[in-house]
Tab-separated table of C-alpha atoms in Angstrom:
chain	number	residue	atom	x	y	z
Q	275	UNK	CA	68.268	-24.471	10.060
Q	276	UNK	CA	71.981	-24.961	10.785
Q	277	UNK	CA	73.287	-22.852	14.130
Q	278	UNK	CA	76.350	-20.791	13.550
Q	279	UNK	CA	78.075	-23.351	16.078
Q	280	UNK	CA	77.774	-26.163	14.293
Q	281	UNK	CA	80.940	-26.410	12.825
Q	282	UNK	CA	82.820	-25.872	16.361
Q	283	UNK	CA	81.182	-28.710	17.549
Q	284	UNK	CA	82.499	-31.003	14.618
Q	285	UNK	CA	85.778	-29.336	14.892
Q	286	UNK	CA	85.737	-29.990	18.562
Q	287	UNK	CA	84.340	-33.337	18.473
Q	288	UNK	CA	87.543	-35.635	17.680
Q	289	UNK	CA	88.956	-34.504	20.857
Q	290	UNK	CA	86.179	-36.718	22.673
Q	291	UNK	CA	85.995	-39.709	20.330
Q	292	UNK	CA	87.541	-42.069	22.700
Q	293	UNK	CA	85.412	-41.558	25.494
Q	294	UNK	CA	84.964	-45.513	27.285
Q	295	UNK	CA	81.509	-44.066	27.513
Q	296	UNK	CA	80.365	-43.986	24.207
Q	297	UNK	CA	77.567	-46.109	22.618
Q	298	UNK	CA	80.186	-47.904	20.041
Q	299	UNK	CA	82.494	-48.367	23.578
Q	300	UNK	CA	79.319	-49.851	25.484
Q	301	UNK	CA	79.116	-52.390	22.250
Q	302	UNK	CA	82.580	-53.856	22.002
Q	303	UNK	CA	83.759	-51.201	19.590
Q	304	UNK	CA	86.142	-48.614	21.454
Q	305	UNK	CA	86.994	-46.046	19.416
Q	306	UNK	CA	90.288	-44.387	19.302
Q	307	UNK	CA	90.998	-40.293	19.716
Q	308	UNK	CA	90.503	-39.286	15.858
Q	309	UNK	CA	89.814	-42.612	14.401
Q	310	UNK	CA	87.028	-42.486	11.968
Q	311	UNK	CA	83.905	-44.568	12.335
Q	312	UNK	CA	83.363	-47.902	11.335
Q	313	UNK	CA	80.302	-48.195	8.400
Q	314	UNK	CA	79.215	-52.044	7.945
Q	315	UNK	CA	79.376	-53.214	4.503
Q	316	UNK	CA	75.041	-53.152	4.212
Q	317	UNK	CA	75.223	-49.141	5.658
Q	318	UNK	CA	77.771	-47.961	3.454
Q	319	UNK	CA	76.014	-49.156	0.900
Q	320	UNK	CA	72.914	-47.214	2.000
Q	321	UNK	CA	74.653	-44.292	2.411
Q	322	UNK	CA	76.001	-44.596	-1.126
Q	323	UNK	CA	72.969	-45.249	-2.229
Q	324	UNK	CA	70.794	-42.079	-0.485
Q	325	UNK	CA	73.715	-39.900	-2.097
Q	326	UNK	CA	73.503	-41.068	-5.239
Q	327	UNK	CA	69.545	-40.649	-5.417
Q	328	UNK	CA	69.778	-37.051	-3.806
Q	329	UNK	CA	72.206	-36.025	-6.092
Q	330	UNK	CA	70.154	-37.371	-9.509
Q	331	UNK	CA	67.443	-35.535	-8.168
Q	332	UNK	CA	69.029	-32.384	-8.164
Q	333	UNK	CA	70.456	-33.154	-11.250
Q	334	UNK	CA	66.981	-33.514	-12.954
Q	335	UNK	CA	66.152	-30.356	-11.077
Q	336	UNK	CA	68.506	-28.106	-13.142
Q	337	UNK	CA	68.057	-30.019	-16.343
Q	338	UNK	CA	64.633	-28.123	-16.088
Q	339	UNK	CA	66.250	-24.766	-15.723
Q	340	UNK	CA	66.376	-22.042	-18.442
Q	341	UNK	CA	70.249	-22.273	-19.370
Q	342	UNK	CA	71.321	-19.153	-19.621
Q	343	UNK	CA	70.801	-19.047	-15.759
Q	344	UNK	CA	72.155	-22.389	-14.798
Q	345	UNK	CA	75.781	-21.628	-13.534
Q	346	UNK	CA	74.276	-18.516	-11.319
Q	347	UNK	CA	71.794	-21.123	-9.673
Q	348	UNK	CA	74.725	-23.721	-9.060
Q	349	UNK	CA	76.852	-21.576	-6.894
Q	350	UNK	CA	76.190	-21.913	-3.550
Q	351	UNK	CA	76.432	-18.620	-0.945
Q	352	UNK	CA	79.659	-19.576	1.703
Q	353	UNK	CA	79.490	-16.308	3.062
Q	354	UNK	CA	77.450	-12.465	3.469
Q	355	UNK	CA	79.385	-11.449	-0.111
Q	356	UNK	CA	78.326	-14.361	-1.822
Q	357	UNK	CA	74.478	-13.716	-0.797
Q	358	UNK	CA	74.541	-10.318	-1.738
Q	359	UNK	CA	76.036	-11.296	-5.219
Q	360	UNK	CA	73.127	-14.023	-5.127
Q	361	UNK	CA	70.955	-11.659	-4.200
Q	362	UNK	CA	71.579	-8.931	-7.559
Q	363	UNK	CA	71.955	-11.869	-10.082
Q	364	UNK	CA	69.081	-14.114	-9.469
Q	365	UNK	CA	66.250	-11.001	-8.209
Q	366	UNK	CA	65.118	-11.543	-11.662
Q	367	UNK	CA	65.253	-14.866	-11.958
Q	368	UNK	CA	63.487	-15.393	-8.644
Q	369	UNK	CA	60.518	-13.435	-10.041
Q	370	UNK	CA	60.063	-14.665	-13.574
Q	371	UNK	CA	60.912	-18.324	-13.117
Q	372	UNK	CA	59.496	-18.651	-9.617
Q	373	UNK	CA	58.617	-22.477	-9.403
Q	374	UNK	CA	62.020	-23.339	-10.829
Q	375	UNK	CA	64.087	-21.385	-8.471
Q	376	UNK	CA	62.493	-22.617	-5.095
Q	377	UNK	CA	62.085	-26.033	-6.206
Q	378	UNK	CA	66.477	-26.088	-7.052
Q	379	UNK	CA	66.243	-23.915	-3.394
Q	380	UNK	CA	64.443	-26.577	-1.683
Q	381	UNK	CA	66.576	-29.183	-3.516
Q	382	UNK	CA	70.059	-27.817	-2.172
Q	383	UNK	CA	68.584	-26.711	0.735
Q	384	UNK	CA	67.585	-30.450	2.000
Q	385	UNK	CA	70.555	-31.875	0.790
Q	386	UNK	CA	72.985	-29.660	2.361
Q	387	UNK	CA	70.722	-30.859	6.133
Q	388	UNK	CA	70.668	-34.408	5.265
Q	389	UNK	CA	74.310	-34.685	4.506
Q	390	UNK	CA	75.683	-31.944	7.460
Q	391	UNK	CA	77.021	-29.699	4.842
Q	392	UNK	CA	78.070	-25.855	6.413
Q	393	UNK	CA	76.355	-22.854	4.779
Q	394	UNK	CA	72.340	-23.312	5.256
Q	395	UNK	CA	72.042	-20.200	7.060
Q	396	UNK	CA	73.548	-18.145	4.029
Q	397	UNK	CA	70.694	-20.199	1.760
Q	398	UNK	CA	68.556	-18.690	4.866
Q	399	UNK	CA	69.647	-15.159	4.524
Q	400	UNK	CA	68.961	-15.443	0.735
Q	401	UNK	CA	65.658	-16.288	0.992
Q	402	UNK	CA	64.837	-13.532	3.062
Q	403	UNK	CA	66.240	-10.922	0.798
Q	404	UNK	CA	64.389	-12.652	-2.574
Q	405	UNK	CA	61.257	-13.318	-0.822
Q	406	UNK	CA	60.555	-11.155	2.241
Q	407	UNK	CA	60.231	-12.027	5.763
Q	408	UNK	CA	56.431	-14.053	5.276
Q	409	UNK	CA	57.358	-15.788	2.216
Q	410	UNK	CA	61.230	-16.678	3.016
Q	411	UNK	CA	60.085	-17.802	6.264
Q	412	UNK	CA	57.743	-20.206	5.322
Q	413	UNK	CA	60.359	-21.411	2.636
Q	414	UNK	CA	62.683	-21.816	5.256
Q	415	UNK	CA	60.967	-23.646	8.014
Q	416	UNK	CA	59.989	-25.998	4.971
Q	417	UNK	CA	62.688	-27.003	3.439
Q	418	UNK	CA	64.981	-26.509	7.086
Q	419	UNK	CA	62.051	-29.018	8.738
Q	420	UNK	CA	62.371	-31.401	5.233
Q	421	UNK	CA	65.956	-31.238	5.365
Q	422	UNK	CA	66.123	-32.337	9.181
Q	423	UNK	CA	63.599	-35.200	8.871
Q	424	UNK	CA	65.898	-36.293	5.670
Q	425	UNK	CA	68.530	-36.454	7.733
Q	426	UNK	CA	66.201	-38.346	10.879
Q	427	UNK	CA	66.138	-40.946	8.621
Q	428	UNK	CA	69.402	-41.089	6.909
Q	429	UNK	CA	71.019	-41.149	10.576
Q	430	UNK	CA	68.370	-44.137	11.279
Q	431	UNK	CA	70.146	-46.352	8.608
Q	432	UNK	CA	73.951	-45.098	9.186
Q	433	UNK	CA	74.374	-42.892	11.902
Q	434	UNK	CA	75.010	-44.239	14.915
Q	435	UNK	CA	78.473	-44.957	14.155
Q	436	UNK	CA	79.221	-41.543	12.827
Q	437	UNK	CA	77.289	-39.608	16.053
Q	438	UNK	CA	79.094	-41.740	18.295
Q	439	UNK	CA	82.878	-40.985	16.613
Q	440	UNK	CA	81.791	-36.746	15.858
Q	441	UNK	CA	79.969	-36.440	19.419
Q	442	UNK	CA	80.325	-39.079	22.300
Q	443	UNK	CA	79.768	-37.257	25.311
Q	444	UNK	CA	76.954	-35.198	23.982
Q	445	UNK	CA	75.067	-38.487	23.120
Q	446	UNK	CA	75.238	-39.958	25.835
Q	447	UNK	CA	74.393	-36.644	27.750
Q	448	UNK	CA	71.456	-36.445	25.222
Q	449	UNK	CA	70.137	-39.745	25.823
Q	450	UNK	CA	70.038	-39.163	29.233
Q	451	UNK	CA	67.841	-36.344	29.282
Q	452	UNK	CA	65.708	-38.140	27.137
Q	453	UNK	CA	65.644	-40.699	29.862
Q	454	UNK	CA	64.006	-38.444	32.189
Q	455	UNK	CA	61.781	-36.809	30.145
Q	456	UNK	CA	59.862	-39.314	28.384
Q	457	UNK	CA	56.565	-37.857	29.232
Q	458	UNK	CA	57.168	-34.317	28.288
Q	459	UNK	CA	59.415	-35.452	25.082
Q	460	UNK	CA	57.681	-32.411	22.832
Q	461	UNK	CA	58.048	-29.813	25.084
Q	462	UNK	CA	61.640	-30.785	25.745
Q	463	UNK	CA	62.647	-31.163	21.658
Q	464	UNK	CA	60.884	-27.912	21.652
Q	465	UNK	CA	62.942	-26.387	24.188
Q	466	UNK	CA	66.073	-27.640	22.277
Q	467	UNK	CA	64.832	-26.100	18.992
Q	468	UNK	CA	64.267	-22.818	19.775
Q	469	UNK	CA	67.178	-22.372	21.771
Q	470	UNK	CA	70.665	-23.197	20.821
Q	471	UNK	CA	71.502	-25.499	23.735
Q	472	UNK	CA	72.713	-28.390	21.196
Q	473	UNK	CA	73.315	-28.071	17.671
Q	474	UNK	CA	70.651	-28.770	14.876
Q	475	UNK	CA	72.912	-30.771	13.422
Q	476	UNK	CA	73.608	-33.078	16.185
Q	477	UNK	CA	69.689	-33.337	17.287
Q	478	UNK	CA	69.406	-34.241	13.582
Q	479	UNK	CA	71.457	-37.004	13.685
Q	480	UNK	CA	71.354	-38.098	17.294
Q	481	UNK	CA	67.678	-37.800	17.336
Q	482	UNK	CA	66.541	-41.882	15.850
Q	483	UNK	CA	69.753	-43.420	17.959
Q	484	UNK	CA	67.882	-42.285	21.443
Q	485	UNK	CA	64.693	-43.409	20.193
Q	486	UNK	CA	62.785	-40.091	19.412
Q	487	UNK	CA	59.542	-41.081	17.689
Q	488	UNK	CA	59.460	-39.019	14.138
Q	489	UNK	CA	56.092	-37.570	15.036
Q	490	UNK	CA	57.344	-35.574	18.265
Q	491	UNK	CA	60.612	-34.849	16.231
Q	492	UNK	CA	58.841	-33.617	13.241
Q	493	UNK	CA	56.601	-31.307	15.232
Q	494	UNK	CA	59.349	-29.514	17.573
Q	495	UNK	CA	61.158	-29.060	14.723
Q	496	UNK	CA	58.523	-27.479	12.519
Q	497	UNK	CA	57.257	-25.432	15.315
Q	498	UNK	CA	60.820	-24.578	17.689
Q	499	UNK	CA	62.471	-23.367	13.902
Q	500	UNK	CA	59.830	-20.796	13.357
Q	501	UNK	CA	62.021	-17.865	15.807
Q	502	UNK	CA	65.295	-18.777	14.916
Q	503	UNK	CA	64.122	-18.947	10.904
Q	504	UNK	CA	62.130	-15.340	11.815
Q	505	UNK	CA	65.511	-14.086	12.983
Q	506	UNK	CA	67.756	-15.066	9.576
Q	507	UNK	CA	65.292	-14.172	7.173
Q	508	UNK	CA	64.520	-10.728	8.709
Q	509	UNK	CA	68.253	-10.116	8.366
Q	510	UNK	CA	67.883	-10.961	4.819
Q	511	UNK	CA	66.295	-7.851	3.988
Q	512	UNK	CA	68.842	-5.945	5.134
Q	513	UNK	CA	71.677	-7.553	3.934
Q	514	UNK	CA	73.785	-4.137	3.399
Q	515	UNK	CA	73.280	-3.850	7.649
Q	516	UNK	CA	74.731	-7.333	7.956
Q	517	UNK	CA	78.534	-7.265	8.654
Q	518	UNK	CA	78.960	-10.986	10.119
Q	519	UNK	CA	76.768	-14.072	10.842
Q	520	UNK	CA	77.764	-13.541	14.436
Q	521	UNK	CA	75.517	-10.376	14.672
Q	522	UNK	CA	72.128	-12.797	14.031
Q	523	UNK	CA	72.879	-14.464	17.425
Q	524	UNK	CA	74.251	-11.568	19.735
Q	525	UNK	CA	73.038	-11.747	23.867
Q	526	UNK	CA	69.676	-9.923	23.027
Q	527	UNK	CA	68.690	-12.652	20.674
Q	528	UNK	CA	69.980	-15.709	22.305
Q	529	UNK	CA	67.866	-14.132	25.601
Q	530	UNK	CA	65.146	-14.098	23.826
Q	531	UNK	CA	65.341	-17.425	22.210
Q	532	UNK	CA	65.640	-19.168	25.618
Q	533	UNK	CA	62.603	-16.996	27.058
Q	534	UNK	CA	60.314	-18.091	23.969
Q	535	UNK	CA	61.887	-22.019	24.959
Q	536	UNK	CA	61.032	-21.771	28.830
Q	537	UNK	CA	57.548	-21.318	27.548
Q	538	UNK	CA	57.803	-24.914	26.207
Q	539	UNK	CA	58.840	-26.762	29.149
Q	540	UNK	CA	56.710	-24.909	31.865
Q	541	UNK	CA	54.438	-27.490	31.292
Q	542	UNK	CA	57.062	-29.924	32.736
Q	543	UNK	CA	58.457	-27.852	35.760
Q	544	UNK	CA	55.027	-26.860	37.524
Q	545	UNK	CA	53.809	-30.438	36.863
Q	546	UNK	CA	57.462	-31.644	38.714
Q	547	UNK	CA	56.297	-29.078	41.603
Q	548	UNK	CA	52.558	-29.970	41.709
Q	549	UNK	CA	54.121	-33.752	42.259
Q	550	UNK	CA	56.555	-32.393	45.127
Q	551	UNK	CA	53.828	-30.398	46.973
């Protein structure tokens, strides 16, 4: 699931672009403040060609819907109004054609991760309010740990030139830590999952570029999403409580995030000072 600080990174992240220190810089390739990054002919073509299947698919997904409820399903929530309006028009919807709805869910849900769109955490908050705090969260972990392993792979074709122009110093800051933590890798990509230390987005992306094995990166993710999904959904059901996104992520919660992600890595520190003593 997308952090509410996701889009301040990419906002930020021109500002950086030229850093000398960069992976693209290391190769030959310096990149200039705000330049945009180079795709090879062979990876733009990928790219092109994971859109255009992604977007058939979802295509094919609403051909199957009843039609009287197809433009309600097509709007996406951008904010707490447009979930609430969600919320009233498709209740019934949600209940009678069940399979349909969460399979066009899952659908925009994934391809909103794999391509960095903003706005997951509204598709969050929805599913909370139409299916409870059980059955939304288990639809969200899903389709948030589908849509970030989409997007693992995508970024393994195409994405090192795009990680390297959006967020330079935090790669190579990233691959760093990686570095020194190859035999702990889970509980550190745990650690990063349940607490918002880096963005989603950019562990997404940045993830097959430091060489993070899909099997560790599928399991933190599927496992250090759980709280932060628990969080979003519960807020779902109370969506007439729910004045900004801001309030999902206030000091209480972001305390307790990082408690529930020190549990991951104390594995790592008392085995650091068992090795000391």
């Amino acid at each position: 699931m997308a952090m509410p600080f996701v889009r301040r990174d990419i906002e930020a992240a021109g500002a950086g672009a030229g850093s000398d220190d960069s992976p693209a810089a290391k190769k030959g390739k310096p990149e200039l403040p705000g330049a945009r990054p180079a795709l090879t002919r062979s990876e733009a073509f990928a790219f092109a060609a994971v859109l255009a299947l992604f977007t058939a698919g979802i295509f094919c997904v609403f051909l199957t819907a009843p039609r009287r409820e197809f433009g309600q399903i097509l709007r996406l929530p951008r904010s707490l109004a447009d979930v609430r309006l969600l919320k009233d028009n498709l209740a019934v919807y949600a209940r009678d054609y069940q399979a349909n709805f969460i399979l066009g869910y899952c659908s925009i849900y994934i391809f909103m991760q794999t391509f960095m769109i903003p706005g997951t955490i509204f598709m969050s908050l929805l599913a909370g309010a139409l299916f409870g705090v059980i059955k939304g969260g288990i639809l969200v972990v899903f389709t948030a740990t589908a849509g970030a392993s989409s997007c693992y792979f995508v970024s393994k074709l195409i994405g090192r030139p795009i990680v390297s122009w959006l967020w330079p110093e935090k790669l190579r800051y990233f691959q760093s830590e990686i570095a020194k933590r190859k035999e702990k890798l889970l509980n550190y990509m745990l650690f990063l999952r349940i607490t918002p230390t880096l963005p989603n987005t950019f562990i997404n992306m940045a993830s097959p570029i430091v060489d993070i094995p899909f099997h560790i990166f599928f399991a933190a993710t599927l496992v250090g999403l759980i709280p932060a999904s628990y969080i979003t959904v519960k807020a779902g059901r109370a969506l007439g409580d729910l004045k900004s996104v801001r309030e999902l992520y206030d000091f209480k919660t972001l305390v307790v995030l990082f408690l529930i992600g020190s549990v991951a890595v104390a594995p790592t520190i008392l085995k650091r000072k068992r090795t000391y003593e």
